[in-house]
Short mmCIF file of C-alpha atoms in Angstrom, two decimals:
data_model
loop_
_atom_site.label_atom_id
_atom_site.label_comp_id
_atom_site.label_asym_id
_atom_site.label_seq_id
_atom_site.Cartn_x
_atom_site.Cartn_y
_atom_site.Cartn_z
CA MET G 992 -10.13 -8.11 16.40
CA LEU G 993 -6.43 -7.22 16.35
CA THR G 994 -3.36 -8.03 18.39
CA PHE G 995 0.11 -6.68 17.71
CA GLU G 996 3.31 -8.00 19.24
CA VAL G 997 6.72 -6.42 18.71
CA LEU G 998 9.29 -9.22 18.63
CA LYS G 999 12.51 -7.30 18.03
CA THR G 1000 13.73 -3.73 17.56
CA ASP G 1001 16.77 -2.45 15.67
CA PRO G 1002 19.28 -0.41 17.72
CA THR G 1003 20.47 1.54 14.66
CA SER G 1004 17.02 2.84 13.62
CA HIS G 1005 13.31 2.83 14.47
CA ALA G 1006 12.78 -0.48 12.64
CA ARG G 1007 10.96 -3.31 14.37
CA ARG G 1008 9.90 -6.89 13.68
CA ALA G 1009 6.39 -7.82 14.79
CA THR G 1010 3.34 -10.04 14.30
CA LEU G 1011 -0.13 -8.68 13.57
CA THR G 1012 -3.04 -11.04 14.28
CA LEU G 1013 -6.32 -10.34 12.47
CA ASN G 1014 -9.63 -12.17 12.05
CA HIS G 1015 -8.43 -13.95 8.90
CA GLY G 1016 -4.90 -14.78 9.96
CA VAL G 1017 -1.50 -13.68 11.22
CA VAL G 1018 0.66 -11.18 9.32
CA GLN G 1019 4.43 -10.99 9.81
CA THR G 1020 5.69 -7.40 9.68
CA PRO G 1021 7.26 -5.37 8.16
CA ILE G 1022 5.03 -6.28 5.22
CA PHE G 1023 4.16 -5.10 1.73
CA MET G 1024 0.48 -5.45 0.79
CA PRO G 1025 -0.37 -5.97 -2.92
CA VAL G 1026 -3.17 -3.72 -4.15
CA GLY G 1027 -6.34 -5.40 -5.41
CA THR G 1028 -8.45 -2.40 -6.41
CA TYR G 1029 -11.47 -4.14 -7.93
CA GLY G 1030 -11.21 -7.34 -5.90
CA THR G 1031 -8.23 -8.62 -7.86
CA VAL G 1032 -4.51 -7.93 -7.91
CA LYS G 1033 -4.12 -7.12 -11.60
CA GLY G 1034 -2.71 -9.94 -13.72
CA VAL G 1035 -2.10 -12.34 -10.82
CA THR G 1036 -4.22 -15.25 -9.58
CA PRO G 1037 -4.91 -15.73 -5.84
CA ALA G 1038 -2.92 -18.99 -6.04
CA SER G 1039 0.10 -17.09 -7.41
CA LEU G 1040 -0.20 -14.52 -4.63
CA GLU G 1041 -0.17 -17.28 -2.03
CA ALA G 1042 2.80 -18.98 -3.70
CA MET G 1043 4.84 -15.77 -3.65
CA GLY G 1044 4.15 -15.21 0.05
CA ALA G 1045 1.44 -12.52 0.08
CA GLN G 1046 -0.01 -12.38 3.61
CA ILE G 1047 -2.54 -9.56 3.26
CA ILE G 1048 -3.94 -7.70 0.24
CA LEU G 1049 -5.92 -4.51 -0.33
CA GLY G 1050 -9.39 -3.86 -1.67
CA ASN G 1051 -10.78 -0.50 -2.71
CA THR G 1052 -13.97 0.64 -0.99
CA PHE G 1053 -14.84 3.30 -3.56
CA HIS G 1054 -14.47 1.11 -6.65
CA LEU G 1055 -16.18 -1.93 -5.10
CA TRP G 1056 -19.06 0.34 -4.07
CA MET G 1057 -19.38 1.43 -7.71
CA ARG G 1058 -19.06 -2.14 -9.01
CA PRO G 1059 -20.35 -4.73 -8.19
CA GLY G 1060 -22.16 -2.81 -5.43
CA GLN G 1061 -23.21 -3.49 -1.85
CA GLU G 1062 -26.00 -5.95 -2.60
CA VAL G 1063 -23.78 -8.33 -4.56
CA MET G 1064 -21.09 -8.11 -1.89
CA LYS G 1065 -23.59 -8.83 0.89
CA SER G 1066 -24.81 -11.91 -0.98
CA PHE G 1067 -21.28 -13.34 -0.72
CA GLY G 1068 -20.86 -12.35 2.91
CA GLY G 1069 -17.97 -10.04 2.07
CA LEU G 1070 -14.91 -9.62 -0.09
CA HIS G 1071 -13.07 -12.76 1.04
CA ALA G 1072 -15.63 -15.16 -0.42
CA PHE G 1073 -16.25 -12.97 -3.45
CA GLU G 1074 -12.61 -13.02 -4.61
CA ARG G 1075 -11.68 -16.36 -3.03
CA TRP G 1076 -8.95 -15.01 -0.74
CA ASN G 1077 -8.91 -16.56 2.74
CA LYS G 1078 -6.18 -14.41 4.27
CA PRO G 1079 -6.48 -10.88 5.69
CA ILE G 1080 -7.72 -7.95 3.60
CA LEU G 1081 -7.37 -4.22 4.24
CA THR G 1082 -9.80 -1.83 2.57
CA ASP G 1083 -9.11 1.86 2.11
CA SER G 1084 -11.90 4.31 2.90
CA GLY G 1085 -12.42 5.82 -0.55
CA GLY G 1086 -10.87 9.14 0.49
CA PHE G 1087 -8.01 9.00 -1.99
CA GLN G 1088 -10.31 8.14 -4.90
CA VAL G 1089 -12.61 11.02 -3.96
CA TRP G 1090 -9.56 13.31 -3.90
CA SER G 1091 -8.54 12.11 -7.36
CA LEU G 1092 -11.95 13.00 -8.86
CA GLY G 1093 -10.92 16.67 -8.85
CA GLU G 1094 -13.66 18.93 -10.18
CA MET G 1095 -16.17 16.06 -10.20
CA ARG G 1096 -16.61 16.27 -6.43
CA LYS G 1097 -17.63 18.75 -3.72
CA ILE G 1098 -16.32 18.28 -0.18
CA THR G 1099 -18.37 19.58 2.77
CA GLU G 1100 -18.31 18.92 6.50
CA GLN G 1101 -21.02 16.29 6.01
CA GLY G 1102 -19.08 14.35 3.37
CA VAL G 1103 -18.41 14.31 -0.36
CA HIS G 1104 -20.96 14.83 -3.14
CA PHE G 1105 -19.76 13.57 -6.51
CA ALA G 1106 -20.81 12.16 -9.85
CA SER G 1107 -20.17 8.46 -10.36
CA PRO G 1108 -17.26 7.97 -12.79
CA VAL G 1109 -19.06 4.79 -13.95
CA ASN G 1110 -22.51 6.11 -14.96
CA GLY G 1111 -22.75 9.73 -13.80
CA ASP G 1112 -25.16 9.06 -10.92
CA LYS G 1113 -25.08 11.62 -8.11
CA LEU G 1114 -23.60 9.96 -5.03
CA PHE G 1115 -22.65 10.88 -1.47
CA MET G 1116 -19.79 9.48 0.61
CA SER G 1117 -19.58 10.29 4.32
CA PRO G 1118 -17.65 8.71 7.20
CA GLU G 1119 -20.82 6.79 8.05
CA VAL G 1120 -21.35 5.56 4.48
CA SER G 1121 -17.70 4.46 4.23
CA MET G 1122 -18.03 2.46 7.47
CA GLN G 1123 -21.25 0.84 6.20
CA ILE G 1124 -19.63 -0.20 2.91
CA GLN G 1125 -16.51 -1.54 4.61
CA THR G 1126 -18.58 -3.47 7.16
CA GLY G 1127 -20.30 -5.16 4.21
CA LEU G 1128 -16.90 -5.96 2.71
CA ASN G 1129 -15.88 -7.59 6.04
CA SER G 1130 -12.28 -6.45 5.62
CA ASP G 1131 -9.92 -7.25 8.50
CA ILE G 1132 -8.64 -3.66 8.57
CA VAL G 1133 -11.01 -0.78 7.91
CA MET G 1134 -9.72 2.74 7.24
CA GLN G 1135 -11.44 5.87 8.52
CA LEU G 1136 -12.73 8.29 5.86
CA ASP G 1137 -10.29 11.19 5.61
CA GLU G 1138 -9.65 14.06 3.26
CA CYS G 1139 -6.40 13.43 1.42
CA THR G 1140 -4.65 16.80 1.70
CA PRO G 1141 -3.13 17.59 -1.72
CA TYR G 1142 0.39 18.95 -2.18
CA GLU G 1143 -1.04 21.57 -4.53
CA THR G 1144 -4.38 23.35 -4.15
CA LYS G 1145 -5.81 25.25 -7.12
CA GLY G 1146 -2.41 25.71 -8.75
CA HIS G 1147 -0.40 26.66 -5.66
CA ILE G 1148 1.43 24.65 -3.00
CA THR G 1149 -1.04 23.96 -0.20
CA THR G 1150 -0.65 26.56 2.57
CA GLU G 1151 -0.44 25.83 6.28
CA ALA G 1152 -3.94 27.26 6.77
CA GLU G 1153 -5.37 25.04 4.02
CA ALA G 1154 -3.56 21.97 5.38
CA ARG G 1155 -4.87 22.73 8.89
CA GLN G 1156 -8.45 23.05 7.70
CA SER G 1157 -8.19 19.72 5.87
CA MET G 1158 -6.47 17.98 8.79
CA GLU G 1159 -9.04 19.18 11.32
CA MET G 1160 -11.91 17.95 9.18
CA SER G 1161 -10.21 14.55 8.84
CA ARG G 1162 -9.91 14.52 12.63
CA ARG G 1163 -13.65 15.13 13.01
CA TRP G 1164 -14.33 12.49 10.37
CA ALA G 1165 -12.18 10.07 12.39
CA GLN G 1166 -14.49 10.54 15.37
CA ARG G 1167 -17.55 9.98 13.18
CA SER G 1168 -15.95 6.93 11.54
CA LYS G 1169 -15.24 5.39 14.94
CA ALA G 1170 -18.75 6.09 16.24
CA GLU G 1171 -20.38 4.46 13.18
CA PHE G 1172 -17.92 1.54 13.22
CA GLN G 1173 -18.92 0.84 16.82
CA ARG G 1174 -22.65 1.32 16.11
CA LEU G 1175 -22.43 -1.29 13.35
CA GLU G 1176 -20.64 -3.67 15.76
CA ASN G 1177 -18.01 -4.37 13.13
CA PRO G 1178 -15.83 -7.22 14.51
CA ASN G 1179 -12.71 -6.09 12.64
CA ALA G 1180 -10.12 -3.32 13.26
CA LEU G 1181 -10.41 0.39 12.43
CA PHE G 1182 -7.31 2.49 11.71
CA GLY G 1183 -7.07 6.26 12.08
CA ILE G 1184 -5.16 8.26 9.45
CA VAL G 1185 -2.65 11.00 10.30
CA GLN G 1186 -2.91 14.01 8.00
CA GLY G 1187 -1.37 17.50 8.05
CA GLY G 1188 0.25 17.93 4.65
CA MET G 1189 3.94 18.79 4.62
CA PHE G 1190 3.83 20.50 8.03
CA GLU G 1191 5.35 18.53 10.90
CA HIS G 1192 3.54 20.44 13.65
CA LEU G 1193 0.18 19.72 11.98
CA ARG G 1194 1.15 16.07 11.66
CA GLN G 1195 1.89 16.05 15.39
CA GLU G 1196 -1.48 17.64 16.21
CA SER G 1197 -3.29 15.08 14.07
CA LEU G 1198 -1.29 12.24 15.61
CA ASP G 1199 -1.98 13.37 19.17
CA ALA G 1200 -5.73 13.65 18.54
CA LEU G 1201 -5.94 10.21 16.92
CA VAL G 1202 -3.91 8.55 19.68
CA GLU G 1203 -6.37 10.01 22.20
CA MET G 1204 -9.21 8.32 20.26
CA ASP G 1205 -7.36 5.01 20.82
CA PHE G 1206 -7.57 3.32 17.42
CA PRO G 1207 -6.23 -0.26 17.11
CA GLY G 1208 -3.74 0.96 14.47
CA TYR G 1209 -2.63 4.10 12.66
CA ALA G 1210 -1.77 5.13 9.13
CA ILE G 1211 0.21 8.02 7.67
CA GLY G 1212 -1.81 9.43 4.77
CA GLY G 1213 -1.39 12.38 2.42
CA VAL G 1214 2.00 11.35 1.01
CA SER G 1215 2.72 10.41 -2.62
CA VAL G 1216 0.20 13.07 -3.63
CA GLY G 1217 2.48 15.01 -5.98
CA GLU G 1218 5.10 16.25 -3.53
CA PRO G 1219 8.86 16.06 -4.28
CA LYS G 1220 10.53 12.90 -2.99
CA GLU G 1221 12.53 14.80 -0.36
CA GLU G 1222 9.31 16.21 1.10
CA MET G 1223 7.78 12.76 1.36
CA ARG G 1224 10.94 11.43 3.01
CA ARG G 1225 10.85 14.33 5.51
CA ILE G 1226 7.33 13.42 6.65
CA MET G 1227 8.24 9.72 6.63
CA ALA G 1228 11.15 10.48 8.96
CA HIS G 1229 8.99 12.62 11.26
CA THR G 1230 5.75 10.78 11.88
CA PRO G 1231 5.83 6.93 12.10
CA HIS G 1232 8.08 6.49 15.14
CA ARG G 1233 6.02 9.02 17.09
CA LEU G 1234 2.95 6.77 16.87
CA PRO G 1235 2.30 4.31 19.73
CA ALA G 1236 4.97 1.61 19.83
CA HIS G 1237 2.44 -1.11 20.77
CA LYS G 1238 0.25 -0.58 17.69
CA PRO G 1239 0.81 -1.17 13.95
CA ARG G 1240 1.89 1.72 11.70
CA TYR G 1241 0.91 1.87 8.03
CA LEU G 1242 2.39 4.21 5.41
CA MET G 1243 -0.23 4.56 2.68
CA GLY G 1244 0.58 4.42 -1.03
CA VAL G 1245 4.38 4.18 -0.77
CA GLY G 1246 6.42 3.34 -2.81
CA THR G 1247 9.74 2.33 -4.43
CA PRO G 1248 11.94 -0.43 -2.97
CA GLU G 1249 14.15 2.30 -1.52
CA ASP G 1250 11.11 3.95 0.08
CA LEU G 1251 10.15 0.66 1.72
CA VAL G 1252 13.56 0.00 3.27
CA GLU G 1253 13.87 3.58 4.50
CA GLY G 1254 10.26 3.48 5.72
CA VAL G 1255 11.07 0.41 7.83
CA ALA G 1256 14.02 2.31 9.28
CA CYS G 1257 11.60 5.11 10.19
CA GLY G 1258 9.36 2.70 12.10
CA VAL G 1259 6.76 1.71 9.48
CA ASP G 1260 5.25 -1.80 9.70
CA MET G 1261 2.93 -1.90 6.66
CA PHE G 1262 3.15 -0.61 3.09
CA ASP G 1263 1.04 -0.71 -0.06
CA CYS G 1264 1.57 0.66 -3.54
CA VAL G 1265 0.30 0.04 -7.09
CA MET G 1266 3.85 0.46 -8.38
CA PRO G 1267 4.78 -3.26 -8.75
CA THR G 1268 1.82 -4.08 -11.02
CA ARG G 1269 1.49 -0.69 -12.73
CA ASN G 1270 5.18 -0.57 -13.62
CA ALA G 1271 5.00 -4.20 -14.77
CA ARG G 1272 2.28 -3.33 -17.26
CA ASN G 1273 4.51 -0.55 -18.56
CA GLY G 1274 7.61 -2.71 -19.01
CA THR G 1275 9.58 -1.72 -15.88
CA LEU G 1276 10.89 -4.53 -13.68
CA PHE G 1277 12.37 -4.20 -10.19
CA THR G 1278 15.46 -6.29 -9.53
CA ARG G 1279 18.04 -6.65 -6.80
CA PHE G 1280 20.47 -4.70 -8.99
CA GLY G 1281 18.26 -1.83 -10.11
CA ASP G 1282 15.31 -1.31 -12.44
CA LEU G 1283 15.16 -3.07 -15.81
CA LYS G 1284 13.32 -1.66 -18.83
CA ILE G 1285 12.26 -4.77 -20.73
CA ARG G 1286 11.28 -2.74 -23.83
CA ASN G 1287 14.89 -1.72 -24.47
CA ALA G 1288 16.30 -3.32 -27.64
CA ARG G 1289 19.36 -4.63 -25.77
CA HIS G 1290 17.19 -7.38 -24.25
CA LYS G 1291 16.07 -8.77 -27.64
CA ALA G 1292 18.45 -11.75 -27.61
CA ASP G 1293 19.37 -11.91 -23.90
CA HIS G 1294 19.10 -15.46 -22.52
CA ARG G 1295 19.32 -14.39 -18.87
CA PRO G 1296 16.27 -14.06 -16.60
CA LEU G 1297 15.11 -10.67 -15.33
CA ASP G 1298 17.07 -11.18 -12.10
CA GLU G 1299 19.58 -14.00 -11.75
CA THR G 1300 19.01 -14.15 -7.96
CA CYS G 1301 15.20 -14.25 -8.13
CA THR G 1302 13.15 -17.40 -7.47
CA CYS G 1303 9.80 -16.17 -8.84
CA TYR G 1304 7.96 -18.11 -11.56
CA ALA G 1305 9.03 -15.62 -14.25
CA CYS G 1306 12.73 -15.95 -13.36
CA ALA G 1307 13.02 -19.50 -12.04
CA GLY G 1308 9.98 -21.34 -13.37
CA SER G 1309 7.98 -23.81 -11.31
CA GLY G 1310 11.19 -25.31 -9.91
CA GLY G 1311 11.85 -22.18 -7.89
CA VAL G 1312 15.63 -22.42 -8.29
CA SER G 1313 17.33 -19.21 -9.34
CA TRP G 1314 19.70 -18.90 -12.30
CA ALA G 1315 22.52 -18.16 -9.86
CA GLU G 1316 21.83 -21.51 -8.13
CA GLY G 1317 21.88 -23.45 -11.40
CA GLY G 1318 18.19 -23.24 -12.31
CA ARG G 1319 17.33 -22.80 -16.02
CA GLU G 1320 13.53 -23.18 -16.02
CA GLY G 1321 12.58 -19.51 -16.01
CA PHE G 1322 11.78 -17.21 -18.92
CA SER G 1323 14.52 -15.22 -20.63
CA ARG G 1324 14.67 -11.46 -20.98
CA ALA G 1325 14.51 -12.06 -24.72
CA TYR G 1326 11.18 -13.89 -24.37
CA GLN G 1327 9.69 -11.27 -22.09
CA HIS G 1328 10.91 -8.51 -24.42
CA HIS G 1329 9.20 -10.37 -27.26
CA LEU G 1330 5.92 -10.70 -25.33
CA ASP G 1331 5.91 -7.00 -24.56
CA ARG G 1332 6.66 -6.01 -28.15
CA CYS G 1333 3.83 -8.23 -29.41
CA GLY G 1334 1.32 -7.05 -26.83
CA GLU G 1335 0.79 -10.58 -25.51
CA MET G 1336 -1.16 -10.87 -22.22
CA LEU G 1337 1.47 -13.18 -20.74
CA GLY G 1338 4.01 -10.32 -20.80
CA PRO G 1339 2.45 -8.09 -18.10
CA MET G 1340 1.34 -11.20 -16.20
CA LEU G 1341 4.91 -12.49 -15.85
CA ALA G 1342 6.17 -8.98 -15.13
CA SER G 1343 3.54 -8.52 -12.40
CA ILE G 1344 4.42 -11.87 -10.83
CA HIS G 1345 8.09 -10.88 -10.80
CA ASN G 1346 7.59 -7.38 -9.38
CA LEU G 1347 5.24 -8.52 -6.62
CA HIS G 1348 7.56 -11.39 -5.73
CA TYR G 1349 10.46 -8.93 -5.59
CA TYR G 1350 8.60 -6.63 -3.17
CA LEU G 1351 7.36 -9.47 -0.96
CA ASN G 1352 10.79 -11.12 -0.92
CA LEU G 1353 12.43 -7.78 -0.08
CA MET G 1354 10.22 -7.54 3.02
CA LYS G 1355 11.05 -11.17 3.87
CA GLU G 1356 14.76 -10.29 3.73
CA VAL G 1357 14.12 -7.21 5.88
CA ARG G 1358 12.36 -9.35 8.50
CA ALA G 1359 15.22 -11.88 8.47
CA ALA G 1360 17.77 -9.09 8.92
CA LEU G 1361 15.81 -7.65 11.85
CA GLU G 1362 15.60 -11.09 13.47
CA ALA G 1363 19.35 -11.58 13.02
CA GLY G 1364 20.18 -8.09 14.33
CA THR G 1365 21.82 -7.13 11.00
CA PHE G 1366 19.34 -4.61 9.58
CA GLY G 1367 21.97 -1.83 9.46
CA GLU G 1368 24.28 -3.96 7.29
CA PHE G 1369 21.36 -5.16 5.17
CA ARG G 1370 20.30 -1.56 4.54
CA GLN G 1371 23.76 -0.59 3.29
CA ARG G 1372 24.06 -3.68 1.07
CA PHE G 1373 20.56 -3.16 -0.34
CA HIS G 1374 21.34 0.39 -1.49
CA ALA G 1375 24.72 -0.63 -2.92
CA GLU G 1376 23.21 -3.50 -4.91
CA ARG G 1377 20.30 -1.42 -6.21
CA ALA G 1378 22.74 1.29 -7.35
CA ARG G 1379 24.86 -1.25 -9.24
CA GLY G 1380 22.52 -1.42 -12.23
CA VAL G 1381 21.31 -4.37 -14.31
#
């Protein structure tokens, strides 16, 4: 089902290097997981994902329930065969998507009543329903259904009382999720999700209750939900390292390259975020030396690649040799600026390949630094290089 082995810890922080073994393969952590909402990582083929070193990807329970639906998924035996991905998959519970529906949904103790954003049908999502859908998807990691506590509630910052009410319901839903998961005899791994808003003592209460339920792994939810960056960083510094050291820790929906490196330092093993592909489609590229806006006119005649140190297909071509190492097979900034200006499909595809490669390679460098015992130095150099600017 799941085994987790910590190989090395960093004496300067809570960072650790580990291996996570799942039903569809072994994952080296710390790891970034590309998001494949509808059964595809936008703009990138499964072969490209493998080539860039993706070890595990996400699927979205809510959206796959809407389309293509449970019957189609069952006919393929799960999400792996449907999307032709033979490595591990994590599926979220649908809680965040329900939260994002706003006025279109009504949350009760039993679950969530809402209108389908696809065709308006009246639907119901409960912990039990979420477990049933995810069992059909056969994802290696299943997430409990939780209520994603918002930073703001009805125009005001969520109060402690409101955050407590939400957290306690998520705790009860965790128990129901586990009971249904076991009833279904799902052979995969179920993670509990720590909630509690921006209140550390509520986070601790949630954490303690979930640890008592003895989940195979744990996630920190309810961040990147509209709160200021310093608030997110405060919760990130508080919660992960307090979770059991012998189990994987997953920070949901985060974030920038800086967030990932600091998250590792706080004890996080697993990350996901739509930022690499979403920003790519909007002309923002992540590089070792800061973010690059490909739509800026200054790139119109620039012969250099997006990142001279990058070995992705967009920067180095199929040869995989970076510009800095003498490679000249990649695509220029001028060409990618041109593609973006003309609205050509290849533009966001190349940008997505680059951004995902950057994130996955960043985690590879983090793992290497942890193995070498140089994570502290790596962390300093990373921030200095990112602040340099392109």
